[in-house]
Coordinates of C-alpha atoms in Angstrom, one line a residue:
X275 CA 7.3 81.3 113.8
X276 CA 7.3 85.2 112.9
X277 CA 9.0 86.4 110.2
X278 CA 10.8 89.9 109.5
X279 CA 9.5 91.3 106.3
X280 CA 12.3 93.3 104.0
X281 CA 9.8 96.9 105.4
X282 CA 10.4 95.6 108.6
X283 CA 7.0 94.5 109.2
X284 CA 6.4 91.1 111.2
X285 CA 3.4 88.5 109.7
X286 CA 3.2 85.4 110.9
X287 CA 4.7 82.5 108.6
X288 CA 2.7 79.3 107.5
X289 CA -0.6 81.2 108.8
X290 CA -3.3 78.5 107.0
X291 CA -5.9 81.7 107.6
X292 CA -4.4 84.8 105.4
X293 CA -5.2 85.2 101.9
X294 CA -1.3 84.1 100.2
X295 CA -2.8 86.3 96.8
X296 CA -2.8 89.3 99.6
X297 CA 0.5 88.3 101.6
X298 CA 2.2 88.1 98.4
X299 CA 0.8 91.0 95.8
X300 CA 2.7 93.3 97.9
X301 CA 6.0 91.5 97.2
X302 CA 5.0 90.6 93.3
X303 CA 3.5 94.1 92.5
X304 CA -0.2 92.2 92.0
X305 CA -1.3 88.8 91.5
X306 CA -3.9 88.0 88.4
X307 CA -6.7 86.4 89.1
X308 CA -7.8 83.5 87.1
X309 CA -11.4 82.4 86.7
X310 CA -12.4 80.0 84.2
X311 CA -15.9 79.8 82.7
X312 CA -19.3 78.7 84.4
X313 CA -20.6 75.6 83.1
X314 CA -24.5 76.1 80.9
X315 CA -25.7 72.8 81.7
X316 CA -24.5 72.6 84.8
X317 CA -27.3 73.1 88.1
X318 CA -26.9 76.0 89.9
X319 CA -27.1 75.5 93.5
X320 CA -30.4 76.9 94.8
X321 CA -29.4 79.5 97.9
X322 CA -31.3 81.5 100.7
X323 CA -29.2 85.1 101.0
X324 CA -30.5 85.5 104.3
X325 CA -29.8 83.5 107.0
X326 CA -32.3 81.4 108.5
X327 CA -32.9 80.4 112.2
X328 CA -30.4 79.0 114.7
X329 CA -27.3 79.5 112.4
X330 CA -25.7 82.4 114.9
X331 CA -24.3 85.7 113.7
X332 CA -22.2 84.6 111.1
X333 CA -20.1 87.6 109.7
X334 CA -20.3 87.6 105.2
X335 CA -16.5 86.3 105.6
X336 CA -15.2 83.7 107.4
X337 CA -11.2 83.9 107.1
X338 CA -10.7 84.2 103.2
X339 CA -14.1 82.3 102.5
X340 CA -16.7 84.7 101.5
X341 CA -20.5 84.0 102.5
X342 CA -22.8 83.4 99.7
X343 CA -26.2 82.2 101.1
X344 CA -27.5 79.0 102.5
X345 CA -28.0 75.9 100.6
X346 CA -29.5 73.8 103.5
X347 CA -29.5 72.4 107.0
X348 CA -29.8 70.1 108.7
X349 CA -30.2 68.5 113.1
X350 CA -26.0 69.3 113.1
X351 CA -25.0 72.5 111.0
X352 CA -26.1 75.0 107.7
X353 CA -24.5 74.4 105.0
X354 CA -23.5 77.8 103.0
X355 CA -22.0 78.3 99.3
X356 CA -19.2 80.3 99.1
X357 CA -16.0 81.1 97.5
X358 CA -12.8 80.9 98.0
X359 CA -10.8 84.2 97.5
X360 CA -8.0 82.7 96.9
X361 CA -8.4 80.0 94.8
X362 CA -11.4 82.2 93.3
X363 CA -14.0 79.0 93.7
X364 CA -17.1 77.6 94.5
X365 CA -17.5 75.5 97.1
X366 CA -19.3 74.3 100.6
X367 CA -18.9 75.7 104.4
X368 CA -20.9 73.9 106.7
X369 CA -21.2 75.3 110.3
X370 CA -22.7 73.6 113.6
X371 CA -25.5 74.7 114.8
X372 CA -26.0 77.2 116.8
X373 CA -28.1 75.4 119.4
X374 CA -24.8 72.7 119.9
X375 CA -22.1 75.3 120.2
X376 CA -22.4 74.0 123.7
X377 CA -23.5 69.9 123.1
X378 CA -19.8 67.8 123.0
X379 CA -21.8 65.2 121.9
X380 CA -22.9 66.8 118.5
X381 CA -19.7 69.1 118.4
X382 CA -17.8 65.4 118.1
X383 CA -20.3 64.3 115.1
X384 CA -19.4 67.1 113.5
X385 CA -15.7 66.9 113.9
X386 CA -15.8 63.1 113.2
X387 CA -18.2 64.2 110.0
X388 CA -15.1 66.8 108.7
X389 CA -12.3 63.7 109.2
X390 CA -14.3 61.1 107.9
X391 CA -14.4 63.3 104.5
X392 CA -11.4 64.5 104.4
X393 CA -10.0 60.5 104.6
X394 CA -12.4 59.2 102.0
X395 CA -11.1 59.6 98.7
X396 CA -13.0 58.5 96.3
X397 CA -14.9 60.3 93.2
X398 CA -17.9 59.4 94.6
X399 CA -17.5 61.2 97.5
X400 CA -17.2 64.7 97.8
X401 CA -13.4 66.0 99.1
X402 CA -13.6 67.8 102.5
X403 CA -10.8 70.4 101.7
X404 CA -10.6 72.3 104.9
X405 CA -11.4 73.3 108.9
X406 CA -11.2 76.3 111.0
X407 CA -13.2 77.8 113.6
X408 CA -15.9 80.7 113.5
X409 CA -15.6 81.1 117.1
X410 CA -13.3 79.6 120.0
X411 CA -16.2 76.6 120.5
X412 CA -17.8 76.7 117.0
X413 CA -16.4 74.8 114.3
X414 CA -16.7 75.0 110.5
X415 CA -15.1 73.0 106.9
X416 CA -15.0 73.7 103.6
X417 CA -15.8 71.3 100.8
X418 CA -16.1 71.0 97.3
X419 CA -19.4 72.5 96.3
X420 CA -21.7 69.4 93.8
X421 CA -23.1 71.0 91.3
X422 CA -26.6 69.2 90.4
X423 CA -29.8 67.2 90.8
X424 CA -30.6 64.7 94.1
X425 CA -31.6 61.4 92.5
X426 CA -35.1 61.9 94.3
X427 CA -35.8 65.3 92.3
X428 CA -34.9 63.4 88.9
X429 CA -36.5 59.9 90.3
X430 CA -39.9 62.6 91.1
X431 CA -39.2 64.1 87.3
X432 CA -40.0 60.8 85.7
X433 CA -44.1 60.0 84.2
X434 CA -43.4 56.1 84.8
X435 CA -40.7 54.1 86.9
X436 CA -40.1 52.3 83.3
X437 CA -38.3 55.8 81.5
X438 CA -34.4 56.2 81.6
X439 CA -34.2 52.6 83.7
X440 CA -31.0 52.4 82.4
X441 CA -29.9 55.7 83.3
X442 CA -30.9 55.3 86.9
X443 CA -29.7 51.4 87.3
X444 CA -26.1 53.0 86.0
X445 CA -26.2 55.9 88.5
X446 CA -27.4 53.1 91.7
X447 CA -24.6 50.7 90.2
X448 CA -21.9 54.3 91.3
X449 CA -23.6 54.7 94.6
X450 CA -22.9 50.9 95.0
X451 CA -19.1 51.1 93.9
X452 CA -19.0 54.3 96.5
X453 CA -20.3 52.6 99.6
X454 CA -17.7 49.4 99.0
X455 CA -15.2 51.7 98.9
X456 CA -16.7 53.0 102.5
X457 CA -16.9 49.6 103.7
X458 CA -13.3 48.8 103.3
X459 CA -12.1 51.9 105.2
X460 CA -14.6 50.6 107.3
X461 CA -17.5 53.2 107.2
X462 CA -20.8 53.0 107.0
X463 CA -23.5 55.8 106.1
X464 CA -26.3 55.0 107.9
X465 CA -28.7 57.4 105.7
X466 CA -29.0 56.3 102.7
X467 CA -31.5 57.7 99.9
X468 CA -32.5 59.8 97.0
X469 CA -32.1 62.8 98.2
X470 CA -28.5 62.5 100.1
X471 CA -27.5 61.1 96.5
X472 CA -26.0 64.4 94.1
X473 CA -26.1 63.9 90.0
X474 CA -24.0 66.1 88.1
X475 CA -24.4 67.3 84.9
X476 CA -21.7 65.5 83.1
X477 CA -22.9 62.1 85.0
X478 CA -20.7 62.4 88.4
X479 CA -22.8 60.6 91.2
X480 CA -21.6 61.8 95.0
X481 CA -23.0 60.3 98.2
X482 CA -23.9 62.9 100.2
X483 CA -24.5 63.9 103.9
X484 CA -21.6 61.8 106.2
X485 CA -22.9 63.0 109.0
X486 CA -25.1 60.2 110.6
X487 CA -21.9 58.0 109.2
X488 CA -20.1 55.0 111.6
X489 CA -16.8 54.1 111.7
X490 CA -16.7 50.2 112.9
X491 CA -14.4 49.7 115.4
X492 CA -13.9 53.5 115.9
X493 CA -12.0 53.9 119.9
X494 CA -14.7 53.0 122.1
X495 CA -16.5 56.4 123.3
X496 CA -19.6 55.6 126.6
X497 CA -20.2 59.3 126.8
X498 CA -21.3 59.9 123.2
X499 CA -23.3 56.3 123.1
X500 CA -24.6 57.0 126.1
X501 CA -25.9 59.7 124.6
X502 CA -27.4 58.1 121.9
X503 CA -29.2 55.3 123.5
X504 CA -30.7 58.4 125.7
X505 CA -31.9 60.4 123.6
X506 CA -35.2 58.4 122.6
X507 CA -37.5 60.7 121.7
X508 CA -38.2 61.3 117.6
X509 CA -38.4 64.5 116.1
X510 CA -37.7 65.3 112.3
X511 CA -34.7 66.9 110.7
X512 CA -36.2 69.2 108.0
X513 CA -34.0 70.6 104.9
X514 CA -34.3 72.3 102.1
X515 CA -34.5 68.6 100.4
X516 CA -37.2 67.4 103.0
X517 CA -40.0 65.1 101.1
X518 CA -42.8 63.5 101.9
X519 CA -43.6 61.5 105.1
X520 CA -41.1 59.0 106.1
X521 CA -38.5 60.1 103.9
X522 CA -36.2 63.0 106.7
X523 CA -33.8 61.9 108.3
X524 CA -34.4 61.3 111.9
X525 CA -32.6 62.2 115.2
X526 CA -32.5 60.6 118.6
X527 CA -31.2 56.9 119.1
X528 CA -33.3 56.2 115.7
X529 CA -30.4 57.8 113.4
X530 CA -31.3 57.3 109.8
X531 CA -34.4 58.0 107.2
X532 CA -37.3 55.7 108.1
X533 CA -38.8 55.0 104.5
X534 CA -35.5 53.4 103.4
X535 CA -34.0 51.9 106.6
X536 CA -33.0 48.4 107.8
X537 CA -35.4 46.4 110.3
X538 CA -32.5 47.1 113.6
X539 CA -31.6 50.3 112.3
X540 CA -35.4 51.2 113.0
X541 CA -35.3 49.2 116.1
X542 CA -32.6 51.4 117.9
X543 CA -29.9 48.6 117.7
X544 CA -27.1 51.2 117.5
X545 CA -24.4 48.7 118.3
X546 CA -25.4 46.0 116.0
X547 CA -25.4 47.7 112.6
X548 CA -22.9 46.8 110.6
X549 CA -22.6 47.1 106.2
X550 CA -25.5 45.2 106.1
X551 CA -27.6 48.5 106.5
X552 CA -26.4 50.0 104.1
X553 CA -26.8 47.0 102.2
X554 CA -30.3 47.6 102.9
X555 CA -30.1 51.0 101.8
X556 CA -28.7 50.3 98.7
X557 CA -32.0 48.0 97.8
X558 CA -34.4 50.6 99.2
X559 CA -32.9 53.3 96.7
X560 CA -32.9 50.2 93.7
X561 CA -36.9 49.5 94.7
X562 CA -37.8 53.5 93.9
X563 CA -35.7 52.9 91.1
X564 CA -37.9 49.8 90.0
X565 CA -41.3 50.7 91.5
X566 CA -41.5 55.0 91.9
X567 CA -41.2 54.2 95.7
X568 CA -39.5 53.4 98.4
X569 CA -39.7 50.3 100.5
X570 CA -41.7 51.4 103.3
X571 CA -44.7 54.0 102.1
X572 CA -47.3 54.9 104.8
X573 CA -49.3 58.5 105.5
X574 CA -47.3 59.4 109.0
X575 CA -43.6 59.2 110.1
X576 CA -44.5 56.9 112.9
X577 CA -46.1 55.1 110.8
X578 CA -43.5 54.6 108.0
X579 CA -41.3 53.8 111.2
X580 CA -43.0 51.5 112.3
X581 CA -43.5 49.4 109.0
X582 CA -39.2 49.6 109.4
X583 CA -38.9 48.6 112.3
X584 CA -41.0 45.0 111.5
X585 CA -39.2 44.5 108.6
X586 CA -42.9 44.9 106.6
X587 CA -42.1 44.4 103.3
X588 CA -44.8 42.3 101.2
X589 CA -46.1 45.5 99.6
X590 CA -42.7 46.5 98.7
X591 CA -42.3 43.3 97.1
X592 CA -45.9 42.7 95.5
X593 CA -45.0 46.2 93.5
X594 CA -41.5 44.9 92.4
X595 CA -43.4 41.6 91.6
X596 CA -45.5 43.7 89.2
X597 CA -42.9 45.9 87.6
X598 CA -41.8 45.2 84.2
X599 CA -38.1 45.5 84.7
X600 CA -35.6 42.2 84.6
X601 CA -36.0 39.4 87.4
X602 CA -32.5 39.2 88.4
X603 CA -33.0 43.0 89.1
X604 CA -36.0 42.5 91.4
X605 CA -34.0 39.5 93.1

């Protein structure tokens, strides 16, 4: 739709990519930008100013979003810290990896992540704001920028597993409530771990990274399912939050993180996964809160993955029995 302006120029109406502030400033005599004061206690989001490999040739500004540096990257996309020039807010902008531009399976997974994040309306899940295209075949979406520290970083900073136990149990409770909501919407996360849980300066807790999420009872997609099952070669996805052996996500027919993974998930039984896999992940996080370590611990990713496939929990159960936690929590 084209509308004639008073000066005779034509401009598109309803163009979501255009800057509203810039468009209205000509008729209002200029608009004031409101900039709220930053909170001192909020954890500063780390960024890498230089564009990393596989980011592609990105401009400094995409639509009305100014890129300020890379925050993290995974197996599907790169996340940048960005600024909405109209609303004056900082947010996160995720772009599909350059290597996946011609991969329809990964492109669909990227779009599904945006759609899931846009429809899951819960305080414990980051809100997806907008979706667009950097190029005709390279999508992006914007979402809330969560300022804080990962649960993994907070747990690593403890001197003893008993330290601040009540605080961490409160965080765990919020994670469980968030997953209960997602399961009620027929969505399973499939990659629960402390590195995917963000804790803000004011106690807010958010479950991050829904890139491996699965919608239960979703329309059968034989092409995607065949592609997932065919990719049996395991590879480790590295991000700036990568930790010890077994704490990184795996790509291939096995989706998830071995140190926190249910046996059926570790065996690649994609069709059999249901909310119980996430419940196992919750138990794995609670195990680390109470003992300082996840259920499966070994020297290499392959060894951890083998333990997960076999459901080898003897060492984890022994650690739990030796902990000073209440018997109800251990059970």
